[in-house]
Amino acid sequence: FFFVRIGSKGVMKLTTLLLLPLSTSTAFTLASARSRSAPLRMGLFQSLFSSMSKSYPPPCVMGDESLMSPKAHGTSPTPVQKDLRWSCDASTADRICNFNRHYAEHAGYWTSTAFLNEEGDKEVNFYDSNTGKLLFTAPKGRTFEQFVAESKSHGWPSFRDEETNWDYVRVLPDGETVSVDGTHLGHNLPDGKGNRYCINLVCVAGKPVGGGL
């Protein structure tokens, strides 16, 4: 096991001296302390705990590693759309969606986009930044303010089971959350309320197939 040590320059380091095991969610909370100036490895702790891979209960739909096999553009057949919603950066999105399994947009990035100015008090559809397929619809079973508050507290848009479109979203045994077309989305980090899908906004900022937002 390990613990996170903050060096003199605020750099996080892993040290193999921890006496008590950390849960995946606790480990990720510690990881959130990393500087916001650099991408955070949301999947770091999932990788280190790969021996604890498991199956998540329904309605979560499990997938396997074949979904993320090499394709024409990284793990996806196509690059991200050029004109993403909420002024999300396309080059950042392409790296995270298609050439990455662990890194993420920095914590709080989503609040620096136009999302909070353009959305509010209604359900929002979130589409795959590569394919334009509908992946999430939120909020459901809670208010928009509650969705925003939870997302802000964790640093990334956070979705629940009922807000996930299981036609196109899959969760791998280590918690990595992906689309059926190979788009890396984020990770499932369950808490006391159940599954919580911690998702990069740049990965779900696409426009729907055929247009018509």
Coordinates of N, CA and C in Angstrom, one line a residue:
F1 N 0.8 -1.2 0.0 CA 0.0 0.0 0.0 C 0.9 1.3 0.0
F2 N 0.2 2.4 -0.1 CA 1.0 3.7 -0.2 C 0.2 4.8 0.4
F3 N 0.9 5.9 0.6 CA 0.2 7.1 1.0 C 0.7 8.3 0.1
V4 N -0.1 9.4 0.1 CA 0.2 10.5 -0.7 C 1.0 11.5 0.1
R5 N 2.2 11.9 -0.3 CA 3.0 12.9 0.4 C 3.1 14.1 -0.4
I6 N 2.8 15.3 0.2 CA 3.0 16.6 -0.5 C 4.4 17.1 -0.3
G7 N 5.2 17.3 -1.3 CA 6.5 17.8 -1.2 C 6.6 19.3 -1.0
S8 N 7.8 19.8 -0.9 CA 8.0 21.2 -0.6 C 7.4 22.1 -1.7
K9 N 7.3 21.6 -2.9 CA 6.7 22.4 -4.0 C 5.3 22.0 -4.3
G10 N 4.6 21.3 -3.4 CA 3.2 21.0 -3.6 C 3.0 19.8 -4.5
V11 N 4.1 19.1 -4.9 CA 4.0 18.0 -5.8 C 3.6 16.7 -5.0
M12 N 2.6 16.0 -5.6 CA 2.2 14.8 -4.9 C 3.1 13.6 -5.2
K13 N 3.5 12.8 -4.2 CA 4.3 11.7 -4.4 C 3.7 10.5 -3.7
L14 N 3.9 9.3 -4.3 CA 3.4 8.1 -3.7 C 4.5 7.4 -2.9
T15 N 4.2 7.0 -1.6 CA 5.2 6.4 -0.8 C 4.7 5.1 -0.3
T16 N 5.4 4.0 -0.3 CA 4.9 2.7 0.0 C 5.0 2.3 1.4
L17 N 4.4 3.1 2.3 CA 4.6 2.9 3.7 C 3.2 2.9 4.5
L18 N 2.1 3.0 3.8 CA 0.8 3.1 4.4 C 0.5 1.8 5.1
L19 N 0.0 2.0 6.4 CA -0.3 0.8 7.2 C -1.7 0.3 7.0
L20 N -2.6 1.3 6.7 CA -4.0 0.9 6.5 C -4.4 1.1 5.1
P21 N -5.2 0.2 4.5 CA -5.6 0.4 3.1 C -6.6 1.5 2.9
L22 N -6.5 2.2 1.8 CA -7.4 3.2 1.4 C -8.4 2.7 0.5
S23 N -9.7 3.2 0.6 CA -10.7 2.8 -0.4 C -10.4 3.6 -1.7
T24 N -10.9 3.1 -2.8 CA -10.7 3.8 -4.0 C -11.2 5.2 -4.0
S25 N -12.4 5.4 -3.4 CA -13.0 6.8 -3.3 C -12.1 7.7 -2.5
T26 N -11.6 7.2 -1.3 CA -10.7 8.0 -0.5 C -9.4 8.4 -1.2
A27 N -8.9 7.4 -1.9 CA -7.6 7.7 -2.6 C -7.9 8.7 -3.7
F28 N -9.0 8.7 -4.3 CA -9.3 9.7 -5.4 C -9.4 11.1 -4.7
T29 N -10.1 11.1 -3.5 CA -10.2 12.4 -2.9 C -8.9 13.0 -2.6
L30 N -7.9 12.2 -2.1 CA -6.6 12.7 -1.9 C -5.9 13.2 -3.2
A31 N -6.2 12.4 -4.3 CA -5.6 12.8 -5.6 C -6.1 14.2 -6.0
S32 N -7.3 14.6 -5.6 CA -7.9 15.8 -6.0 C -7.1 17.0 -5.5
A33 N -6.3 16.8 -4.5 CA -5.5 17.9 -4.0 C -4.4 18.3 -4.9
R34 N -4.1 17.6 -5.9 CA -3.0 17.9 -6.9 C -3.3 19.3 -7.5
S35 N -2.2 19.9 -7.9 CA -2.3 21.2 -8.5 C -3.3 21.2 -9.7
R36 N -4.1 22.2 -9.8 CA -5.1 22.3 -10.9 C -4.4 22.7 -12.2
S37 N -3.1 23.0 -12.2 CA -2.4 23.5 -13.4 C -2.0 22.3 -14.3
A38 N -2.2 21.1 -13.8 CA -1.8 19.9 -14.5 C -2.9 18.9 -14.6
P39 N -3.0 18.1 -15.6 CA -4.0 17.1 -15.7 C -3.9 16.1 -14.5
L40 N -5.0 15.6 -14.0 CA -5.1 14.7 -12.9 C -5.3 13.3 -13.4
R41 N -4.6 12.4 -12.9 CA -4.8 11.0 -13.3 C -5.9 10.4 -12.5
M42 N -7.2 10.6 -13.1 CA -8.3 10.0 -12.4 C -8.2 8.5 -12.2
G43 N -7.6 7.9 -13.2 CA -7.6 6.4 -13.1 C -6.4 5.8 -12.4
L44 N -5.5 6.7 -11.8 CA -4.3 6.2 -11.2 C -4.6 5.2 -10.1
F45 N -5.5 5.5 -9.2 CA -5.7 4.6 -8.1 C -6.5 3.4 -8.6
Q46 N -7.3 3.5 -9.6 CA -8.0 2.3 -10.1 C -7.0 1.3 -10.7
S47 N -5.9 1.9 -11.3 CA -4.9 1.0 -11.9 C -4.1 0.3 -10.7
L48 N -3.8 1.0 -9.7 CA -3.0 0.4 -8.6 C -3.9 -0.6 -7.8
F49 N -5.2 -0.5 -7.9 CA -6.1 -1.4 -7.2 C -6.7 -2.4 -8.2
S50 N -6.0 -2.6 -9.3 CA -6.6 -3.5 -10.4 C -6.9 -4.9 -9.9
S51 N -6.2 -5.3 -8.9 CA -6.5 -6.6 -8.3 C -7.9 -6.7 -7.7
M52 N -8.5 -5.5 -7.4 CA -9.8 -5.4 -6.8 C -10.9 -5.2 -7.8
S53 N -10.6 -5.5 -9.1 CA -11.6 -5.3 -10.1 C -12.9 -6.1 -9.8
K54 N -14.0 -5.5 -10.1 CA -15.3 -6.1 -9.8 C -16.3 -5.8 -10.8
S55 N -17.5 -6.4 -10.5 CA -18.7 -6.1 -11.3 C -19.6 -5.2 -10.5
Y56 N -20.1 -4.1 -11.2 CA -21.0 -3.2 -10.5 C -22.4 -3.7 -10.7
P57 N -23.3 -3.5 -9.8 CA -24.7 -4.0 -9.9 C -25.5 -3.2 -10.9
P58 N -26.5 -3.9 -11.4 CA -27.5 -3.2 -12.3 C -28.1 -2.0 -11.6
P59 N -28.4 -0.9 -12.4 CA -28.5 -0.9 -13.9 C -27.2 -0.7 -14.6
C60 N -26.1 -0.6 -13.9 CA -24.8 -0.4 -14.6 C -24.6 -1.6 -15.5
V61 N -24.1 -1.3 -16.7 CA -23.8 -2.3 -17.7 C -22.3 -2.4 -17.9
M62 N -21.8 -3.6 -17.6 CA -20.4 -3.8 -17.7 C -19.9 -4.0 -19.1
G63 N -18.6 -3.6 -19.4 CA -18.0 -3.8 -20.6 C -16.6 -4.5 -20.4
D64 N -15.9 -4.8 -21.5 CA -14.6 -5.5 -21.3 C -13.6 -4.7 -22.1
E65 N -12.3 -5.1 -22.0 CA -11.2 -4.3 -22.5 C -11.3 -4.2 -24.0
S66 N -12.0 -5.1 -24.7 CA -12.0 -5.0 -26.2 C -12.6 -3.7 -26.7
L67 N -13.5 -3.1 -25.8 CA -14.1 -1.8 -26.3 C -13.0 -0.7 -26.5
M68 N -11.9 -0.8 -25.8 CA -10.8 0.2 -25.9 C -9.6 -0.3 -26.7
S69 N -9.9 -1.3 -27.6 CA -8.8 -1.7 -28.5 C -8.5 -0.7 -29.5
P70 N -7.2 -0.7 -30.1 CA -6.8 0.4 -31.0 C -7.7 0.4 -32.2
K71 N -8.1 1.6 -32.7 CA -8.9 1.8 -33.8 C -8.3 2.9 -34.7
A72 N -9.0 3.4 -35.6 CA -8.5 4.3 -36.6 C -7.9 5.6 -36.0
H73 N -8.5 6.0 -34.8 CA -8.1 7.2 -34.2 C -7.9 7.0 -32.7
G74 N -6.8 6.4 -32.3 CA -6.6 6.0 -30.9 C -7.5 4.9 -30.6
T75 N -8.3 5.0 -29.5 CA -9.3 4.0 -29.1 C -10.6 4.2 -29.8
S76 N -10.8 5.2 -30.6 CA -12.0 5.5 -31.3 C -11.9 5.5 -32.8
P77 N -13.0 5.3 -33.5 CA -12.9 5.3 -35.0 C -12.8 6.7 -35.6
T78 N -13.1 7.7 -34.8 CA -13.1 9.1 -35.4 C -12.6 10.1 -34.3
P79 N -12.0 11.2 -34.8 CA -11.6 12.2 -33.8 C -12.8 13.0 -33.2
V80 N -12.6 13.8 -32.3 CA -13.7 14.6 -31.7 C -14.3 15.6 -32.7
Q81 N -15.5 16.0 -32.5 CA -16.1 17.0 -33.3 C -15.3 18.3 -33.2
K82 N -15.3 19.1 -34.2 CA -14.5 20.3 -34.2 C -15.1 21.5 -33.4
D83 N -16.4 21.5 -33.4 CA -17.0 22.6 -32.7 C -17.8 22.1 -31.5
L84 N -17.1 21.8 -30.4 CA -17.7 21.3 -29.2 C -18.6 22.3 -28.5
R85 N -19.5 21.8 -27.7 CA -20.4 22.7 -26.9 C -19.7 23.3 -25.8
W86 N -20.2 24.4 -25.2 CA -19.8 25.1 -24.1 C -18.3 25.6 -24.2
S87 N -17.9 25.8 -25.4 CA -16.5 26.3 -25.7 C -15.4 25.4 -25.2
C88 N -15.7 24.1 -25.1 CA -14.7 23.1 -24.7 C -13.6 23.0 -25.7
D89 N -12.4 22.9 -25.2 CA -11.2 22.8 -26.1 C -11.1 21.5 -26.8
A90 N -11.1 21.5 -28.2 CA -11.2 20.3 -29.0 C -9.9 19.5 -28.9
S91 N -8.7 20.2 -28.8 CA -7.5 19.4 -28.8 C -7.3 18.7 -27.4
T92 N -7.7 19.3 -26.3 CA -7.7 18.7 -25.0 C -8.7 17.5 -25.1
A93 N -9.9 17.7 -25.6 CA -10.9 16.6 -25.7 C -10.3 15.4 -26.5
D94 N -9.7 15.7 -27.6 CA -9.2 14.6 -28.4 C -8.1 13.8 -27.7
R95 N -7.3 14.4 -27.0 CA -6.3 13.7 -26.2 C -6.9 12.8 -25.1
I96 N -7.9 13.4 -24.4 CA -8.5 12.7 -23.3 C -9.4 11.6 -23.8
C97 N -10.2 11.9 -24.8 CA -11.1 10.9 -25.3 C -10.5 9.7 -26.0
N98 N -9.5 10.0 -26.8 CA -9.0 9.0 -27.8 C -7.6 8.4 -27.6
F99 N -6.8 9.1 -26.8 CA -5.4 8.7 -26.6 C -5.0 8.6 -25.1
N100 N -5.9 8.1 -24.3 CA -5.8 8.2 -22.9 C -6.7 7.2 -22.2
R101 N -6.2 6.7 -21.1 CA -7.0 5.8 -20.3 C -7.1 6.2 -18.8
H102 N -6.2 7.2 -18.4 CA -6.1 7.5 -17.0 C -6.2 9.0 -16.7
Y103 N -5.7 9.9 -17.7 CA -5.6 11.3 -17.4 C -7.0 11.9 -17.5
A104 N -7.1 13.2 -17.0 CA -8.4 13.9 -17.0 C -8.2 15.4 -17.2
E105 N -9.2 16.1 -17.6 CA -9.2 17.5 -17.5 C -8.9 17.9 -16.1
H106 N -8.3 19.1 -15.8 CA -8.0 19.4 -14.4 C -9.3 19.6 -13.6
A107 N -9.2 19.4 -12.3 CA -10.4 19.6 -11.5 C -10.9 21.0 -11.6
G108 N -12.2 21.1 -11.8 CA -12.9 22.4 -11.9 C -12.9 22.9 -13.3
Y109 N -12.3 22.2 -14.2 CA -12.2 22.8 -15.6 C -13.6 23.1 -16.1
W110 N -14.6 22.2 -15.8 CA -15.9 22.3 -16.4 C -16.6 23.6 -16.0
T111 N -16.2 24.2 -14.8 CA -16.8 25.5 -14.4 C -16.2 26.7 -15.1
S112 N -15.1 26.5 -15.8 CA -14.4 27.5 -16.5 C -15.0 27.6 -18.0
T113 N -15.8 26.7 -18.3 CA -16.4 26.7 -19.7 C -17.7 27.5 -19.6
A114 N -18.4 27.5 -20.7 CA -19.7 28.2 -20.8 C -20.9 27.4 -20.2
F115 N -20.6 26.3 -19.7 CA -21.7 25.4 -19.2 C -22.6 26.0 -18.3
L116 N -22.1 26.6 -17.2 CA -23.0 27.2 -16.1 C -23.7 28.4 -16.6
N117 N -23.2 29.1 -17.6 CA -23.9 30.3 -18.2 C -25.0 29.9 -19.1
E118 N -24.8 28.7 -19.8 CA -25.8 28.3 -20.8 C -26.9 27.4 -20.4
E119 N -26.6 26.7 -19.2 CA -27.5 25.7 -18.8 C -28.1 26.0 -17.4
G120 N -29.3 25.4 -17.1 CA -29.8 25.7 -15.7 C -31.3 25.4 -15.7
D121 N -31.7 24.8 -14.6 CA -33.1 24.6 -14.3 C -33.9 23.7 -15.3
K122 N -33.1 22.8 -16.0 CA -33.8 21.9 -17.0 C -32.8 20.8 -17.2
E123 N -33.3 19.7 -17.7 CA -32.5 18.6 -18.1 C -31.5 18.9 -19.2
V124 N -30.3 18.5 -19.1 CA -29.3 18.7 -20.1 C -28.8 17.4 -20.7
N125 N -28.8 17.3 -22.0 CA -28.3 16.1 -22.7 C -26.8 16.2 -23.0
F126 N -26.1 15.2 -22.7 CA -24.6 15.2 -22.9 C -24.3 14.1 -23.9
Y127 N -23.7 14.6 -25.0 CA -23.4 13.7 -26.2 C -21.9 13.4 -26.3
D128 N -21.6 12.2 -26.8 CA -20.2 11.7 -27.0 C -19.5 12.8 -27.9
S129 N -18.4 13.2 -27.5 CA -17.7 14.3 -28.2 C -17.1 13.7 -29.6
N130 N -17.1 12.4 -29.7 CA -16.6 11.8 -31.0 C -17.8 11.5 -31.9
T131 N -18.8 10.8 -31.4 CA -19.8 10.3 -32.2 C -21.1 11.0 -32.2
G132 N -21.4 11.8 -31.2 CA -22.6 12.6 -31.0 C -23.7 11.7 -30.5
K133 N -23.4 10.5 -30.0 CA -24.5 9.7 -29.3 C -24.8 10.2 -27.9
L134 N -26.0 10.1 -27.5 CA -26.5 10.5 -26.2 C -25.9 9.6 -25.1
L135 N -25.2 10.1 -24.2 CA -24.6 9.3 -23.1 C -25.2 9.6 -21.8
F136 N -25.5 10.8 -21.4 CA -26.1 11.2 -20.1 C -27.1 12.2 -20.3
T137 N -28.1 12.2 -19.4 CA -29.1 13.3 -19.3 C -29.2 13.6 -17.8
A138 N -29.0 14.9 -17.5 CA -29.0 15.3 -16.0 C -29.6 16.7 -15.9
P139 N -30.2 17.0 -14.8 CA -30.4 16.1 -13.6 C -31.7 15.3 -13.8
K140 N -31.7 14.1 -13.2 CA -32.9 13.3 -13.0 C -33.0 12.8 -11.6
G141 N -34.1 13.0 -11.0 CA -34.3 12.7 -9.6 C -33.7 13.6 -8.6
R142 N -33.3 14.8 -9.1 CA -32.7 15.8 -8.2 C -32.8 17.1 -9.0
T143 N -32.5 18.2 -8.4 CA -32.5 19.5 -9.0 C -31.2 19.8 -9.7
F144 N -31.3 20.8 -10.6 CA -30.1 21.2 -11.3 C -29.0 21.7 -10.3
E145 N -29.5 22.4 -9.3 CA -28.6 23.0 -8.3 C -27.9 21.8 -7.5
Q146 N -28.6 20.8 -7.3 CA -28.0 19.6 -6.6 C -27.0 18.9 -7.5
F147 N -27.3 18.8 -8.8 CA -26.3 18.2 -9.7 C -25.1 19.1 -9.8
V148 N -25.2 20.4 -9.8 CA -24.0 21.3 -9.9 C -23.3 21.2 -8.6
A149 N -23.9 21.2 -7.5 CA -23.3 21.2 -6.2 C -22.4 20.0 -6.0
E150 N -23.0 18.8 -6.4 CA -22.2 17.6 -6.3 C -21.0 17.6 -7.2
S151 N -21.2 18.1 -8.4 CA -20.2 18.1 -9.4 C -19.0 19.1 -9.0
K152 N -19.4 20.2 -8.4 CA -18.4 21.1 -7.9 C -17.6 20.5 -6.8
S153 N -18.3 19.8 -5.9 CA -17.6 19.2 -4.7 C -16.6 18.2 -5.1
H154 N -16.7 17.5 -6.2 CA -15.8 16.5 -6.7 C -14.8 17.0 -7.7
G155 N -15.2 18.1 -8.4 CA -14.3 18.7 -9.4 C -14.6 18.3 -10.9
W156 N -15.6 17.4 -11.1 CA -16.0 16.9 -12.4 C -17.5 16.7 -12.4
P157 N -18.1 16.8 -13.6 CA -19.5 16.5 -13.7 C -19.7 15.1 -13.2
S158 N -20.7 14.9 -12.3 CA -20.9 13.6 -11.6 C -22.4 13.2 -11.9
F159 N -22.4 12.0 -12.5 CA -23.7 11.4 -12.9 C -24.1 10.2 -12.1
R160 N -25.4 9.9 -12.0 CA -25.9 8.8 -11.3 C -26.4 7.8 -12.3
D161 N -26.8 6.6 -11.8 CA -27.2 5.5 -12.7 C -28.4 5.9 -13.6
E162 N -29.4 6.6 -12.9 CA -30.6 7.0 -13.7 C -30.3 8.1 -14.7
E163 N -29.2 8.7 -14.6 CA -28.8 9.8 -15.6 C -28.0 9.3 -16.7
T164 N -27.7 8.0 -16.7 CA -26.8 7.3 -17.7 C -27.6 6.6 -18.8
N165 N -27.2 6.8 -20.0 CA -27.8 6.1 -21.1 C -27.1 4.8 -21.4
W166 N -27.6 3.7 -20.9 CA -26.9 2.4 -20.9 C -26.9 1.8 -22.3
D167 N -27.5 2.4 -23.2 CA -27.4 1.9 -24.6 C -26.0 2.1 -25.1
Y168 N -25.3 3.2 -24.6 CA -24.0 3.6 -25.2 C -22.9 3.7 -24.2
V169 N -23.2 3.5 -22.9 CA -22.2 3.7 -21.8 C -21.9 2.3 -21.2
R170 N -20.6 2.1 -21.0 CA -20.1 0.8 -20.3 C -19.1 1.2 -19.2
V171 N -19.1 0.3 -18.2 CA -18.1 0.4 -17.2 C -17.2 -0.8 -17.2
L172 N -15.9 -0.6 -17.2 CA -15.0 -1.7 -17.2 C -14.7 -2.2 -15.7
P173 N -14.2 -3.4 -15.5 CA -14.1 -3.9 -14.2 C -13.2 -3.0 -13.2
D174 N -12.3 -2.2 -13.7 CA -11.5 -1.3 -12.9 C -12.2 0.0 -12.6
G175 N -13.5 0.2 -13.1 CA -14.2 1.4 -12.9 C -14.1 2.4 -14.1
E176 N -13.2 2.2 -15.0 CA -13.1 3.1 -16.2 C -14.5 3.1 -16.9
T177 N -15.0 4.3 -17.2 CA -16.2 4.5 -17.8 C -16.0 5.0 -19.3
V178 N -16.6 4.2 -20.2 CA -16.3 4.5 -21.6 C -17.6 4.4 -22.4
S179 N -17.5 4.8 -23.7 CA -18.6 4.6 -24.6 C -18.4 3.3 -25.4
V180 N -19.5 2.9 -26.0 CA -19.4 1.6 -26.7 C -18.5 1.8 -27.9
D181 N -18.2 3.0 -28.3 CA -17.4 3.3 -29.5 C -15.9 3.5 -29.1
G182 N -15.6 3.4 -27.8 CA -14.2 3.5 -27.4 C -13.8 4.9 -26.9
T183 N -14.7 5.7 -26.6 CA -14.4 7.0 -26.0 C -14.2 6.9 -24.5
H184 N -13.0 7.3 -24.1 CA -12.8 7.4 -22.6 C -13.6 8.5 -22.1
L185 N -14.4 8.3 -21.0 CA -15.2 9.3 -20.4 C -14.8 9.7 -19.0
G186 N -14.4 8.7 -18.2 CA -14.0 9.0 -16.8 C -14.0 7.8 -16.0
H187 N -14.4 7.8 -14.8 CA -14.4 6.6 -13.9 C -15.6 6.6 -13.0
N188 N -16.0 5.4 -12.6 CA -17.1 5.2 -11.7 C -16.4 5.1 -10.3
L189 N -16.8 6.1 -9.4 CA -16.3 6.2 -8.1 C -17.5 6.2 -7.1
P190 N -17.9 5.0 -6.8 CA -19.1 4.8 -5.9 C -19.0 5.5 -4.6
D191 N -20.1 6.0 -4.0 CA -20.1 6.6 -2.7 C -21.3 6.0 -1.9
G192 N -21.6 6.6 -0.8 CA -22.7 6.1 0.0 C -24.1 6.1 -0.7
K193 N -24.2 6.9 -1.8 CA -25.5 7.0 -2.5 C -25.5 6.0 -3.7
G194 N -24.4 5.3 -4.0 CA -24.4 4.4 -5.1 C -23.3 4.7 -6.1
N195 N -23.5 4.3 -7.3 CA -22.5 4.6 -8.4 C -22.5 6.1 -8.7
R196 N -21.3 6.6 -8.8 CA -21.1 8.0 -9.2 C -20.1 8.1 -10.4
Y197 N -20.6 8.5 -11.5 CA -19.7 8.5 -12.7 C -19.1 9.9 -12.8
C198 N -17.8 9.9 -12.6 CA -17.0 11.2 -12.6 C -16.5 11.3 -14.0
I199 N -17.1 12.3 -14.7 CA -16.9 12.3 -16.2 C -16.3 13.7 -16.6
N200 N -15.3 13.6 -17.6 CA -14.7 14.8 -18.2 C -15.8 15.5 -19.1
L201 N -16.0 16.8 -18.8 CA -16.9 17.5 -19.7 C -16.5 17.5 -21.1
V202 N -15.2 17.6 -21.4 CA -14.7 17.6 -22.8 C -15.1 16.3 -23.5
C203 N -15.4 15.2 -22.8 CA -15.7 14.0 -23.5 C -17.2 13.8 -23.8
V204 N -18.0 14.7 -23.2 CA -19.5 14.6 -23.4 C -20.0 16.0 -23.9
A205 N -19.2 16.7 -24.6 CA -19.6 18.0 -25.1 C -19.9 18.0 -26.6
G206 N -20.2 16.8 -27.1 CA -20.5 16.7 -28.5 C -21.9 17.3 -28.9
K207 N -22.1 17.3 -30.2 CA -23.5 17.7 -30.7 C -24.1 16.5 -31.2
P208 N -25.4 16.3 -31.1 CA -26.1 15.1 -31.5 C -26.0 14.8 -33.0
V209 N -26.0 13.6 -33.3 CA -26.1 13.2 -34.7 C -27.3 13.8 -35.4
G210 N -27.1 14.4 -36.5 CA -28.2 15.1 -37.2 C -28.5 16.4 -36.7
G211 N -27.8 16.9 -35.6 CA -28.0 18.3 -35.1 C -29.3 18.3 -34.3
G212 N -29.8 19.5 -34.0 CA -31.0 19.7 -33.3 C -30.9 19.6 -31.8
L213 N -30.1 20.5 -31.2 CA -30.0 20.5 -29.8 C -31.3 21.0 -29.1

